[in-house]
Structures are given as C-alpha cells and as structure tokens.
PDB file of C-alpha atoms in Angstrom:
ATOM      1  CA  MET A   7     -25.504 -17.405   4.940  1.00  0.00           C
ATOM      2  CA  VAL A   8     -23.874 -14.434   3.280  1.00  0.00           C
ATOM      3  CA  LEU A   9     -23.263 -11.691   5.806  1.00  0.00           C
ATOM      4  CA  LEU A  10     -23.988  -8.236   4.421  1.00  0.00           C
ATOM      5  CA  LEU A  11     -21.683  -5.811   6.177  1.00  0.00           C
ATOM      6  CA  SER A  12     -23.497  -2.678   5.157  1.00  0.00           C
ATOM      7  CA  LEU A  13     -27.014  -1.295   5.028  1.00  0.00           C
ATOM      8  CA  PRO A  14     -29.524  -3.868   3.735  1.00  0.00           C
ATOM      9  CA  SER A  15     -30.665  -1.455   1.036  1.00  0.00           C
ATOM     10  CA  VAL A  16     -28.179   0.657  -0.897  1.00  0.00           C
ATOM     11  CA  CYS A  17     -29.213   3.404  -3.304  1.00  0.00           C
ATOM     12  CA  PHE A  18     -26.731   3.660  -6.147  1.00  0.00           C
ATOM     13  CA  PRO A  19     -26.759   6.836  -8.251  1.00  0.00           C
ATOM     14  CA  PRO A  20     -27.330   6.441 -11.994  1.00  0.00           C
ATOM     15  CA  ARG A  21     -23.883   7.734 -12.939  1.00  0.00           C
ATOM     16  CA  PRO A  22     -20.481   7.268 -11.270  1.00  0.00           C
ATOM     17  CA  SER A  23     -18.875  10.058  -9.297  1.00  0.00           C
ATOM     18  CA  LEU A  24     -15.336  10.165 -10.626  1.00  0.00           C
ATOM     19  CA  LEU A  25     -12.254  10.123  -8.443  1.00  0.00           C
ATOM     20  CA  HIS A  26      -9.747  12.474 -10.074  1.00  0.00           C
ATOM     21  CA  SER A  27      -6.067  11.768  -9.574  1.00  0.00           C
ATOM     22  CA  THR A  28      -2.809  12.982 -11.108  1.00  0.00           C
ATOM     23  CA  SER A  29      -1.116   9.624 -10.506  1.00  0.00           C
ATOM     24  CA  THR A  30      -0.248   7.385 -13.452  1.00  0.00           C
ATOM     25  CA  ARG A  31      -2.737   4.668 -14.304  1.00  0.00           C
ATOM     26  CA  MET A  32      -1.619   1.118 -13.516  1.00  0.00           C
ATOM     27  CA  ASP A  33      -0.863  -1.300 -16.331  1.00  0.00           C
ATOM     28  CA  LEU A  34      -3.241  -4.108 -15.424  1.00  0.00           C
ATOM     29  CA  LYS A  35      -2.763  -6.322 -18.468  1.00  0.00           C
ATOM     30  CA  ALA A  36      -2.089  -9.990 -17.867  1.00  0.00           C
ATOM     31  CA  PRO A  37       0.415 -11.893 -20.001  1.00  0.00           C
ATOM     32  CA  HIS A  38      -2.184 -14.498 -20.972  1.00  0.00           C
ATOM     33  CA  SER A  39      -4.011 -13.707 -24.226  1.00  0.00           C
ATOM     34  CA  GLU A  40      -7.386 -14.972 -23.003  1.00  0.00           C
ATOM     35  CA  MET A  41      -7.090 -12.935 -19.827  1.00  0.00           C
ATOM     36  CA  ASN A  42      -6.155  -9.834 -21.839  1.00  0.00           C
ATOM     37  CA  ARG A  43      -9.098 -10.194 -24.177  1.00  0.00           C
ATOM     38  CA  SER A  44     -12.188  -8.272 -23.079  1.00  0.00           C
ATOM     39  CA  ARG A  45     -14.611 -11.171 -23.289  1.00  0.00           C
ATOM     40  CA  ALA A  46     -17.005  -9.949 -20.627  1.00  0.00           C
ATOM     41  CA  SER A  47     -19.167  -7.336 -22.343  1.00  0.00           C
ATOM     42  CA  PHE A  48     -19.619  -4.267 -20.156  1.00  0.00           C
ATOM     43  CA  PRO A  49     -21.654  -1.097 -20.702  1.00  0.00           C
ATOM     44  CA  ASP A  50     -20.060   2.104 -21.969  1.00  0.00           C
ATOM     45  CA  PHE A  51     -17.425   3.345 -19.482  1.00  0.00           C
ATOM     46  CA  ASN A  52     -19.119   6.711 -18.984  1.00  0.00           C
ATOM     47  CA  ASN A  53     -22.636   5.321 -18.671  1.00  0.00           C
ATOM     48  CA  ARG A  54     -22.211   2.256 -16.503  1.00  0.00           C
ATOM     49  CA  LYS A  55     -24.871   0.401 -14.585  1.00  0.00           C
ATOM     50  CA  LEU A  56     -24.026   0.632 -10.909  1.00  0.00           C
ATOM     51  CA  PRO A  57     -22.858  -0.866  -8.671  1.00  0.00           C
ATOM     52  CA  ILE A  58     -19.671  -2.379 -10.048  1.00  0.00           C
ATOM     53  CA  LEU A  59     -19.108  -5.855  -8.618  1.00  0.00           C
ATOM     54  CA  LEU A  60     -15.697  -7.010  -7.399  1.00  0.00           C
ATOM     55  CA  PHE A  61     -15.272 -10.720  -6.746  1.00  0.00           C
ATOM     56  CA  ASP A  62     -12.661 -12.680  -4.901  1.00  0.00           C
ATOM     57  CA  ILE A  63     -11.949 -15.839  -6.905  1.00  0.00           C
ATOM     58  CA  MET A  64     -10.775 -18.714  -4.717  1.00  0.00           C
ATOM     59  CA  ASP A  65     -13.525 -20.291  -2.620  1.00  0.00           C
ATOM     60  CA  THR A  66     -15.864 -17.513  -3.763  1.00  0.00           C
ATOM     61  CA  ILE A  67     -16.104 -18.254  -7.466  1.00  0.00           C
ATOM     62  CA  VAL A  68     -13.779 -21.253  -7.820  1.00  0.00           C
ATOM     63  CA  ARG A  69     -13.084 -24.212  -5.561  1.00  0.00           C
ATOM     64  CA  ASP A  70      -9.588 -23.849  -4.064  1.00  0.00           C
ATOM     65  CA  PRO A  71      -7.581 -27.072  -4.555  1.00  0.00           C
ATOM     66  CA  PHE A  72      -4.863 -25.951  -2.149  1.00  0.00           C
ATOM     67  CA  TYR A  73      -7.047 -26.748   0.828  1.00  0.00           C
ATOM     68  CA  HIS A  74      -8.965 -29.664  -0.668  1.00  0.00           C
ATOM     69  CA  ASP A  75      -6.449 -31.543  -2.837  1.00  0.00           C
ATOM     70  CA  VAL A  76      -2.862 -30.406  -2.334  1.00  0.00           C
ATOM     71  CA  PRO A  77      -2.240 -32.029   1.073  1.00  0.00           C
ATOM     72  CA  ALA A  78      -3.236 -35.392  -0.417  1.00  0.00           C
ATOM     73  CA  PHE A  79      -0.948 -34.735  -3.404  1.00  0.00           C
ATOM     74  CA  PHE A  80       1.970 -34.428  -0.984  1.00  0.00           C
ATOM     75  CA  ARG A  81       0.627 -37.327   1.123  1.00  0.00           C
ATOM     76  CA  MET A  82       0.434 -35.040   4.138  1.00  0.00           C
ATOM     77  CA  SER A  83      -2.212 -33.603   6.386  1.00  0.00           C
ATOM     78  CA  MET A  84      -2.867 -29.887   6.051  1.00  0.00           C
ATOM     79  CA  LYS A  85      -1.167 -29.367   9.402  1.00  0.00           C
ATOM     80  CA  GLU A  86       1.946 -31.187   8.206  1.00  0.00           C
ATOM     81  CA  LEU A  87       1.999 -29.218   4.964  1.00  0.00           C
ATOM     82  CA  ILE A  88       1.738 -25.878   6.750  1.00  0.00           C
ATOM     83  CA  GLU A  89       4.540 -26.872   9.109  1.00  0.00           C
ATOM     84  CA  CYS A  90       7.009 -27.878   6.397  1.00  0.00           C
ATOM     85  CA  LYS A  91       6.313 -25.372   3.619  1.00  0.00           C
ATOM     86  CA  HIS A  92       8.249 -22.117   3.366  1.00  0.00           C
ATOM     87  CA  PRO A  93       6.369 -19.403   5.296  1.00  0.00           C
ATOM     88  CA  THR A  94       6.484 -16.736   2.566  1.00  0.00           C
ATOM     89  CA  ALA A  95       7.187 -18.466  -0.761  1.00  0.00           C
ATOM     90  CA  TRP A  96       3.534 -18.747  -1.826  1.00  0.00           C
ATOM     91  CA  LEU A  97       2.815 -15.151  -0.768  1.00  0.00           C
ATOM     92  CA  GLU A  98       5.775 -13.983  -2.844  1.00  0.00           C
ATOM     93  CA  PHE A  99       4.462 -15.995  -5.790  1.00  0.00           C
ATOM     94  CA  GLU A 100       1.030 -14.400  -5.372  1.00  0.00           C
ATOM     95  CA  LYS A 101       2.574 -10.921  -5.396  1.00  0.00           C
ATOM     96  CA  GLY A 102       4.624 -11.687  -8.497  1.00  0.00           C
ATOM     97  CA  THR A 103       8.000 -11.186  -6.817  1.00  0.00           C
ATOM     98  CA  ILE A 104       9.079 -14.746  -7.665  1.00  0.00           C
ATOM     99  CA  ASP A 105       8.185 -17.012 -10.592  1.00  0.00           C
ATOM    100  CA  GLU A 106       7.059 -20.637 -10.450  1.00  0.00           C
ATOM    101  CA  VAL A 107      10.621 -21.938 -10.879  1.00  0.00           C
ATOM    102  CA  GLU A 108      11.703 -20.056  -7.769  1.00  0.00           C
ATOM    103  CA  LEU A 109       8.545 -21.212  -6.009  1.00  0.00           C
ATOM    104  CA  ALA A 110       9.503 -24.821  -6.721  1.00  0.00           C
ATOM    105  CA  ARG A 111      12.999 -24.238  -5.368  1.00  0.00           C
ATOM    106  CA  LYS A 112      11.873 -22.784  -2.062  1.00  0.00           C
ATOM    107  CA  PHE A 113       8.378 -24.243  -1.577  1.00  0.00           C
ATOM    108  CA  PHE A 114       9.587 -26.415   1.300  1.00  0.00           C
ATOM    109  CA  LYS A 115      11.686 -25.067   4.162  1.00  0.00           C
ATOM    110  CA  ASP A 116      14.278 -27.796   3.663  1.00  0.00           C
ATOM    111  CA  GLU A 117      14.312 -27.195  -0.133  1.00  0.00           C
ATOM    112  CA  ARG A 118      13.414 -30.781  -0.940  1.00  0.00           C
ATOM    113  CA  PRO A 119      12.545 -31.332  -4.628  1.00  0.00           C
ATOM    114  CA  LEU A 120       9.060 -30.309  -5.725  1.00  0.00           C
ATOM    115  CA  ASP A 121       7.180 -31.936  -8.587  1.00  0.00           C
ATOM    116  CA  LEU A 122       6.068 -28.621 -10.066  1.00  0.00           C
ATOM    117  CA  GLU A 123       4.183 -30.037 -13.033  1.00  0.00           C
ATOM    118  CA  GLY A 124       2.475 -32.589 -10.812  1.00  0.00           C
ATOM    119  CA  LEU A 125       1.398 -29.837  -8.434  1.00  0.00           C
ATOM    120  CA  LYS A 126       0.074 -27.705 -11.304  1.00  0.00           C
ATOM    121  CA  ASN A 127      -1.884 -30.643 -12.688  1.00  0.00           C
ATOM    122  CA  CYS A 128      -3.319 -31.291  -9.225  1.00  0.00           C
ATOM    123  CA  MET A 129      -4.407 -27.681  -8.965  1.00  0.00           C
ATOM    124  CA  LYS A 130      -5.906 -27.527 -12.451  1.00  0.00           C
ATOM    125  CA  SER A 131      -7.857 -30.756 -12.007  1.00  0.00           C
ATOM    126  CA  GLY A 132      -9.346 -29.344  -8.796  1.00  0.00           C
ATOM    127  CA  TYR A 133     -10.562 -26.040 -10.241  1.00  0.00           C
ATOM    128  CA  SER A 134     -14.333 -25.924 -10.661  1.00  0.00           C
ATOM    129  CA  TYR A 135     -17.103 -23.392 -10.199  1.00  0.00           C
ATOM    130  CA  LEU A 136     -18.678 -23.479  -6.766  1.00  0.00           C
ATOM    131  CA  GLU A 137     -22.251 -24.713  -6.831  1.00  0.00           C
ATOM    132  CA  GLY A 138     -24.650 -22.136  -8.247  1.00  0.00           C
ATOM    133  CA  VAL A 139     -21.996 -19.486  -8.850  1.00  0.00           C
ATOM    134  CA  GLU A 140     -21.758 -19.708 -12.634  1.00  0.00           C
ATOM    135  CA  GLU A 141     -25.528 -19.361 -12.942  1.00  0.00           C
ATOM    136  CA  LEU A 142     -25.423 -16.247 -10.746  1.00  0.00           C
ATOM    137  CA  LEU A 143     -22.570 -14.718 -12.755  1.00  0.00           C
ATOM    138  CA  ASN A 144     -24.481 -15.408 -15.948  1.00  0.00           C
ATOM    139  CA  ALA A 145     -27.565 -13.658 -14.559  1.00  0.00           C
ATOM    140  CA  LEU A 146     -25.518 -10.624 -13.523  1.00  0.00           C
ATOM    141  CA  LYS A 147     -23.814 -10.471 -16.915  1.00  0.00           C
ATOM    142  CA  ASN A 148     -27.129 -10.674 -18.760  1.00  0.00           C
ATOM    143  CA  ASN A 149     -28.393  -7.826 -16.582  1.00  0.00           C
ATOM    144  CA  ASN A 150     -25.415  -5.717 -17.702  1.00  0.00           C
ATOM    145  CA  TYR A 151     -23.472  -5.503 -14.448  1.00  0.00           C
ATOM    146  CA  GLU A 152     -19.760  -4.825 -14.715  1.00  0.00           C
ATOM    147  CA  MET A 153     -17.738  -7.462 -12.847  1.00  0.00           C
ATOM    148  CA  HIS A 154     -14.034  -7.674 -12.003  1.00  0.00           C
ATOM    149  CA  ALA A 155     -11.826 -10.203 -10.281  1.00  0.00           C
ATOM    150  CA  PHE A 156     -10.196  -8.860  -7.123  1.00  0.00           C
ATOM    151  CA  THR A 157      -8.023 -11.729  -6.016  1.00  0.00           C
ATOM    152  CA  ASN A 158      -4.881 -12.844  -4.213  1.00  0.00           C
ATOM    153  CA  TYR A 159      -3.504 -15.327  -6.736  1.00  0.00           C
ATOM    154  CA  PRO A 160      -0.378 -15.933  -8.815  1.00  0.00           C
ATOM    155  CA  THR A 161       0.032 -16.367 -12.572  1.00  0.00           C
ATOM    156  CA  TRP A 162      -1.815 -19.671 -12.224  1.00  0.00           C
ATOM    157  CA  CYS A 163      -4.950 -17.580 -12.792  1.00  0.00           C
ATOM    158  CA  GLU A 164      -4.177 -18.556 -16.381  1.00  0.00           C
ATOM    159  CA  MET A 165      -4.875 -22.213 -15.569  1.00  0.00           C
ATOM    160  CA  ILE A 166      -8.224 -21.249 -14.070  1.00  0.00           C
ATOM    161  CA  GLU A 167      -9.073 -19.244 -17.172  1.00  0.00           C
ATOM    162  CA  ASP A 168      -7.998 -22.053 -19.500  1.00  0.00           C
ATOM    163  CA  LYS A 169     -10.329 -24.478 -17.761  1.00  0.00           C
ATOM    164  CA  LEU A 170     -13.336 -22.416 -16.682  1.00  0.00           C
ATOM    165  CA  LYS A 171     -13.306 -19.430 -19.090  1.00  0.00           C
ATOM    166  CA  ILE A 172     -14.184 -17.054 -16.268  1.00  0.00           C
ATOM    167  CA  SER A 173     -13.529 -14.060 -18.524  1.00  0.00           C
ATOM    168  CA  ARG A 174     -16.915 -14.731 -20.163  1.00  0.00           C
ATOM    169  CA  TYR A 175     -18.344 -13.125 -17.029  1.00  0.00           C
ATOM    170  CA  ILE A 176     -15.585 -11.365 -15.106  1.00  0.00           C
ATOM    171  CA  SER A 177     -12.605  -9.284 -16.201  1.00  0.00           C
ATOM    172  CA  TRP A 178      -9.286 -10.391 -14.635  1.00  0.00           C
ATOM    173  CA  THR A 179      -8.555  -6.793 -13.672  1.00  0.00           C
ATOM    174  CA  PHE A 180      -7.188  -6.881 -10.126  1.00  0.00           C
ATOM    175  CA  CYS A 181      -4.859  -9.803  -9.435  1.00  0.00           C
ATOM    176  CA  SER A 182      -2.142  -9.697  -6.799  1.00  0.00           C
ATOM    177  CA  PHE A 183       0.557 -10.998  -9.147  1.00  0.00           C
ATOM    178  CA  LYS A 184      -0.077  -8.061 -11.503  1.00  0.00           C
ATOM    179  CA  ASN A 185      -0.628  -5.354  -8.894  1.00  0.00           C
ATOM    180  CA  GLY A 186       2.094  -6.426  -6.467  1.00  0.00           C
ATOM    181  CA  LYS A 187      -0.317  -6.091  -3.551  1.00  0.00           C
ATOM    182  CA  ARG A 188      -2.514  -8.516  -1.620  1.00  0.00           C
ATOM    183  CA  LYS A 189      -5.752  -8.155   0.266  1.00  0.00           C
ATOM    184  CA  PRO A 190      -6.312  -6.870   2.911  1.00  0.00           C
ATOM    185  CA  ASP A 191      -3.784  -4.121   2.046  1.00  0.00           C
ATOM    186  CA  PRO A 192      -5.979  -0.977   1.858  1.00  0.00           C
ATOM    187  CA  ASP A 193      -3.855   0.401  -0.989  1.00  0.00           C
ATOM    188  CA  PHE A 194      -4.947  -2.529  -3.160  1.00  0.00           C
ATOM    189  CA  TYR A 195      -8.607  -1.540  -2.727  1.00  0.00           C
ATOM    190  CA  LEU A 196      -7.904   2.164  -3.244  1.00  0.00           C
ATOM    191  CA  GLU A 197      -5.969   1.485  -6.447  1.00  0.00           C
ATOM    192  CA  ALA A 198      -8.920  -0.545  -7.692  1.00  0.00           C
ATOM    193  CA  VAL A 199     -11.482   2.231  -7.233  1.00  0.00           C
ATOM    194  CA  GLU A 200      -9.048   4.757  -8.696  1.00  0.00           C
ATOM    195  CA  HIS A 201      -8.579   2.577 -11.768  1.00  0.00           C
ATOM    196  CA  LEU A 202     -12.358   2.091 -12.114  1.00  0.00           C
ATOM    197  CA  GLU A 203     -12.973   5.823 -11.605  1.00  0.00           C
ATOM    198  CA  VAL A 204     -15.926   5.394  -9.275  1.00  0.00           C
ATOM    199  CA  ASP A 205     -16.618   6.275  -5.678  1.00  0.00           C
ATOM    200  CA  PRO A 206     -15.915   3.332  -3.340  1.00  0.00           C
ATOM    201  CA  ALA A 207     -19.582   3.309  -2.313  1.00  0.00           C
ATOM    202  CA  ASN A 208     -20.500   2.429  -5.911  1.00  0.00           C
ATOM    203  CA  CYS A 209     -18.620  -0.874  -5.649  1.00  0.00           C
ATOM    204  CA  VAL A 210     -19.736  -4.123  -4.018  1.00  0.00           C
ATOM    205  CA  PHE A 211     -16.963  -6.502  -2.972  1.00  0.00           C
ATOM    206  CA  VAL A 212     -17.594 -10.215  -2.314  1.00  0.00           C
ATOM    207  CA  ASP A 213     -15.075 -12.447  -0.507  1.00  0.00           C
ATOM    208  CA  ASP A 214     -15.177 -15.588   1.624  1.00  0.00           C
ATOM    209  CA  ARG A 215     -12.622 -14.156   4.096  1.00  0.00           C
ATOM    210  CA  MET A 216     -14.013 -11.744   6.648  1.00  0.00           C
ATOM    211  CA  LYS A 217     -10.774  -9.797   7.070  1.00  0.00           C
ATOM    212  CA  ASN A 218     -10.807  -8.939   3.369  1.00  0.00           C
ATOM    213  CA  VAL A 219     -14.442  -7.823   3.544  1.00  0.00           C
ATOM    214  CA  GLU A 220     -13.693  -5.662   6.576  1.00  0.00           C
ATOM    215  CA  ALA A 221     -10.764  -4.054   4.743  1.00  0.00           C
ATOM    216  CA  ALA A 222     -13.074  -3.171   1.848  1.00  0.00           C
ATOM    217  CA  ILE A 223     -15.610  -1.605   4.191  1.00  0.00           C
ATOM    218  CA  ALA A 224     -12.851   0.409   5.851  1.00  0.00           C
ATOM    219  CA  VAL A 225     -12.187   2.260   2.567  1.00  0.00           C
ATOM    220  CA  GLY A 226     -15.886   2.804   1.833  1.00  0.00           C
ATOM    221  CA  ILE A 227     -16.659  -0.178  -0.412  1.00  0.00           C
ATOM    222  CA  VAL A 228     -19.846  -2.162   0.265  1.00  0.00           C
ATOM    223  CA  GLY A 229     -18.768  -5.572   1.605  1.00  0.00           C
ATOM    224  CA  LEU A 230     -20.389  -8.999   1.391  1.00  0.00           C
ATOM    225  CA  HIS A 231     -19.061 -12.057   3.214  1.00  0.00           C
ATOM    226  CA  PHE A 232     -19.573 -15.022   0.891  1.00  0.00           C
ATOM    227  CA  LYS A 233     -20.939 -18.310   2.193  1.00  0.00           C
ATOM    228  CA  ASN A 234     -22.768 -19.806  -0.778  1.00  0.00           C
ATOM    229  CA  ALA A 235     -24.282 -18.756  -4.099  1.00  0.00           C
ATOM    230  CA  GLU A 236     -27.926 -18.883  -3.066  1.00  0.00           C
ATOM    231  CA  THR A 237     -27.602 -16.566  -0.069  1.00  0.00           C
ATOM    232  CA  LEU A 238     -25.368 -14.246  -2.108  1.00  0.00           C
ATOM    233  CA  ARG A 239     -28.097 -14.080  -4.753  1.00  0.00           C
ATOM    234  CA  GLN A 240     -30.653 -13.232  -2.071  1.00  0.00           C
ATOM    235  CA  ASP A 241     -28.550 -10.484  -0.512  1.00  0.00           C
ATOM    236  CA  LEU A 242     -27.688  -8.907  -3.862  1.00  0.00           C
ATOM    237  CA  SER A 243     -31.400  -8.851  -4.634  1.00  0.00           C
ATOM    238  CA  LEU A 244     -32.128  -7.151  -1.299  1.00  0.00           C
ATOM    239  CA  MET A 245     -29.671  -4.439  -2.312  1.00  0.00           C
ATOM    240  CA  GLY A 246     -31.661  -3.806  -5.470  1.00  0.00           C
ATOM    241  CA  ILE A 247     -29.272  -5.651  -7.787  1.00  0.00           C
ATOM    242  CA  ASP A 248     -31.117  -7.506 -10.552  1.00  0.00           C
ATOM    243  CA  VAL A 249     -30.208 -11.199 -10.372  1.00  0.00           C
ATOM    244  CA  SER A 250     -33.104 -12.475 -12.492  1.00  0.00           C
ATOM    245  CA  ASP A 251     -32.218 -15.221 -14.956  1.00  0.00           C
ATOM    246  CA  ASN A 252     -32.818 -14.245 -18.574  1.00  0.00           C
ATOM    247  CA  VAL A 253     -30.608 -16.634 -20.549  1.00  0.00           C
ATOM    248  CA  GLU A 254     -29.413 -20.152 -19.841  1.00  0.00           C
ATOM    249  CA  VAL A 255     -25.758 -20.659 -18.919  1.00  0.00           C
ATOM    250  CA  ASN A 256     -23.540 -21.889 -21.744  1.00  0.00           C
ATOM    251  CA  GLN A 257     -21.735 -24.556 -19.735  1.00  0.00           C
ATOM    252  CA  THR A 258     -18.046 -25.180 -20.391  1.00  0.00           C
ATOM    253  CA  GLY A 259     -17.250 -28.655 -21.587  1.00  0.00           C
ATOM    254  CA  ASP A 260     -13.919 -29.238 -19.840  1.00  0.00           C
ATOM    255  CA  GLN A 261     -14.783 -29.057 -16.147  1.00  0.00           C
TER     256      GLN A 261
END
C-alpha cells in the first residue's frame, strides 16, 4: 500500500504562506511546445486550493520501460545491462549536461555503437499510464487541485507527453534536465517550493522511491510513498483531499 510518511490528517490553510526570496526566479520552460503550453487548468495563483500536489513521473504516473523493456531490447539481463553501461551517462543526460547524441556515444563503457532511434522507439512504445492513475489525476484536476511533475528524467519527457498528453493534468514544471538537479538533492525540493511560493507543508509529494520521499519530508514537504493508484487515492482522501470522480476520463487514443 501507499505509505504516508506524515500525520494521517493534515490541515491545510485556505491561502498559501509565501516564501519571500531575493534570488532570481528559475526559467522552467521546456523546449517542447506542448510541454510549454499551460494545458492543465489551475486556480488563480493568489487564491489556490491547497495542498499543491507534486508527482514523480516514472513508475508513479507512467510505466518505466527502462526496467521492463530495455534489457530485452539489448538482449541482456538487467544485471548484464547495469554491468556494461556507463555509470554516469544516463544521470548526466537526466541533468541536461549531455544531449542524446553524447548519450549514444558513451552509453556503454566500451563505447560500442548504440541504436539510438531503436532505443527511443523501445522507450516510447513502453510508456503507458499505470493502472488507475489517469482516473485519479482526472478526479484531482476536476476538483481543482494544482499538480506539477517533479521528476528525474531527460528531454525524453517530450516523448511521454507526445504519447500520453500528461499536461492535460500535470504541468511539466520540475524536471531534472531543466533544473540541473536530481532527487534526492534537497536543493531541488527547496527550489520547487520557492518557485511555487508556498510553505513546504502546503505541498504533497508522491514518489515510488522511498529515498526521494524521505528527502521531501526532510525539507518539510508532506511525503507519500507510492505503491499503486487505489491506495494512493485512499490516503489522499484520508488527508482531506477530494478525490471524488465528477467527470469521465477523456482517454487518449494512442496508448
């Protein structure tokens, strides 16, 4: 089940308590037009419905093909893939310090050729909503909750968006390739709450990796360890978050 790493009932004030800072705001725009477009309709910035929800993407919202499909693409076991791939290339790609061409060059330790387009096609074909998640996101959207991605992922977020149209529900606001930081770096979380201009306690963060949830809690954000959509729905409801279904999901046709 989802593990709630906070009090079972959280009282959120009606208005956000702003965090004032003299630092320059981050430019969080993605290069992809669909990701830039504000498709998810949120309440007025100064009169938001709290809490604000921050979601990890891979294996929280979207099935992660890296663990399920990529080893088979390379005709390897996961253990073999981990042993022969470059130890930091993917992390660098996630942080935006290298592009996909450089990733292809150094993906393997021995720099053997990589079928980049084949790998991308493998990844894209494996992206799908986890069971029950899209329905939950739709319920939260229809109940006027503000939702943001908070994810360790490279520019291939664009492929996820192209296929699943996640921006109908969630804004692609906090992505490691744009911010240059990865969870569980505490600065990544602090920059997020500064950008949102809310107290950390007015945010709920959901992730399938416990270390990322613990890092959120350490900076004052309410943390939920994701296991599946149904138990997440139950725990959000216990916190007083309205997850009632008002409108049917408009299913995408290209999954």
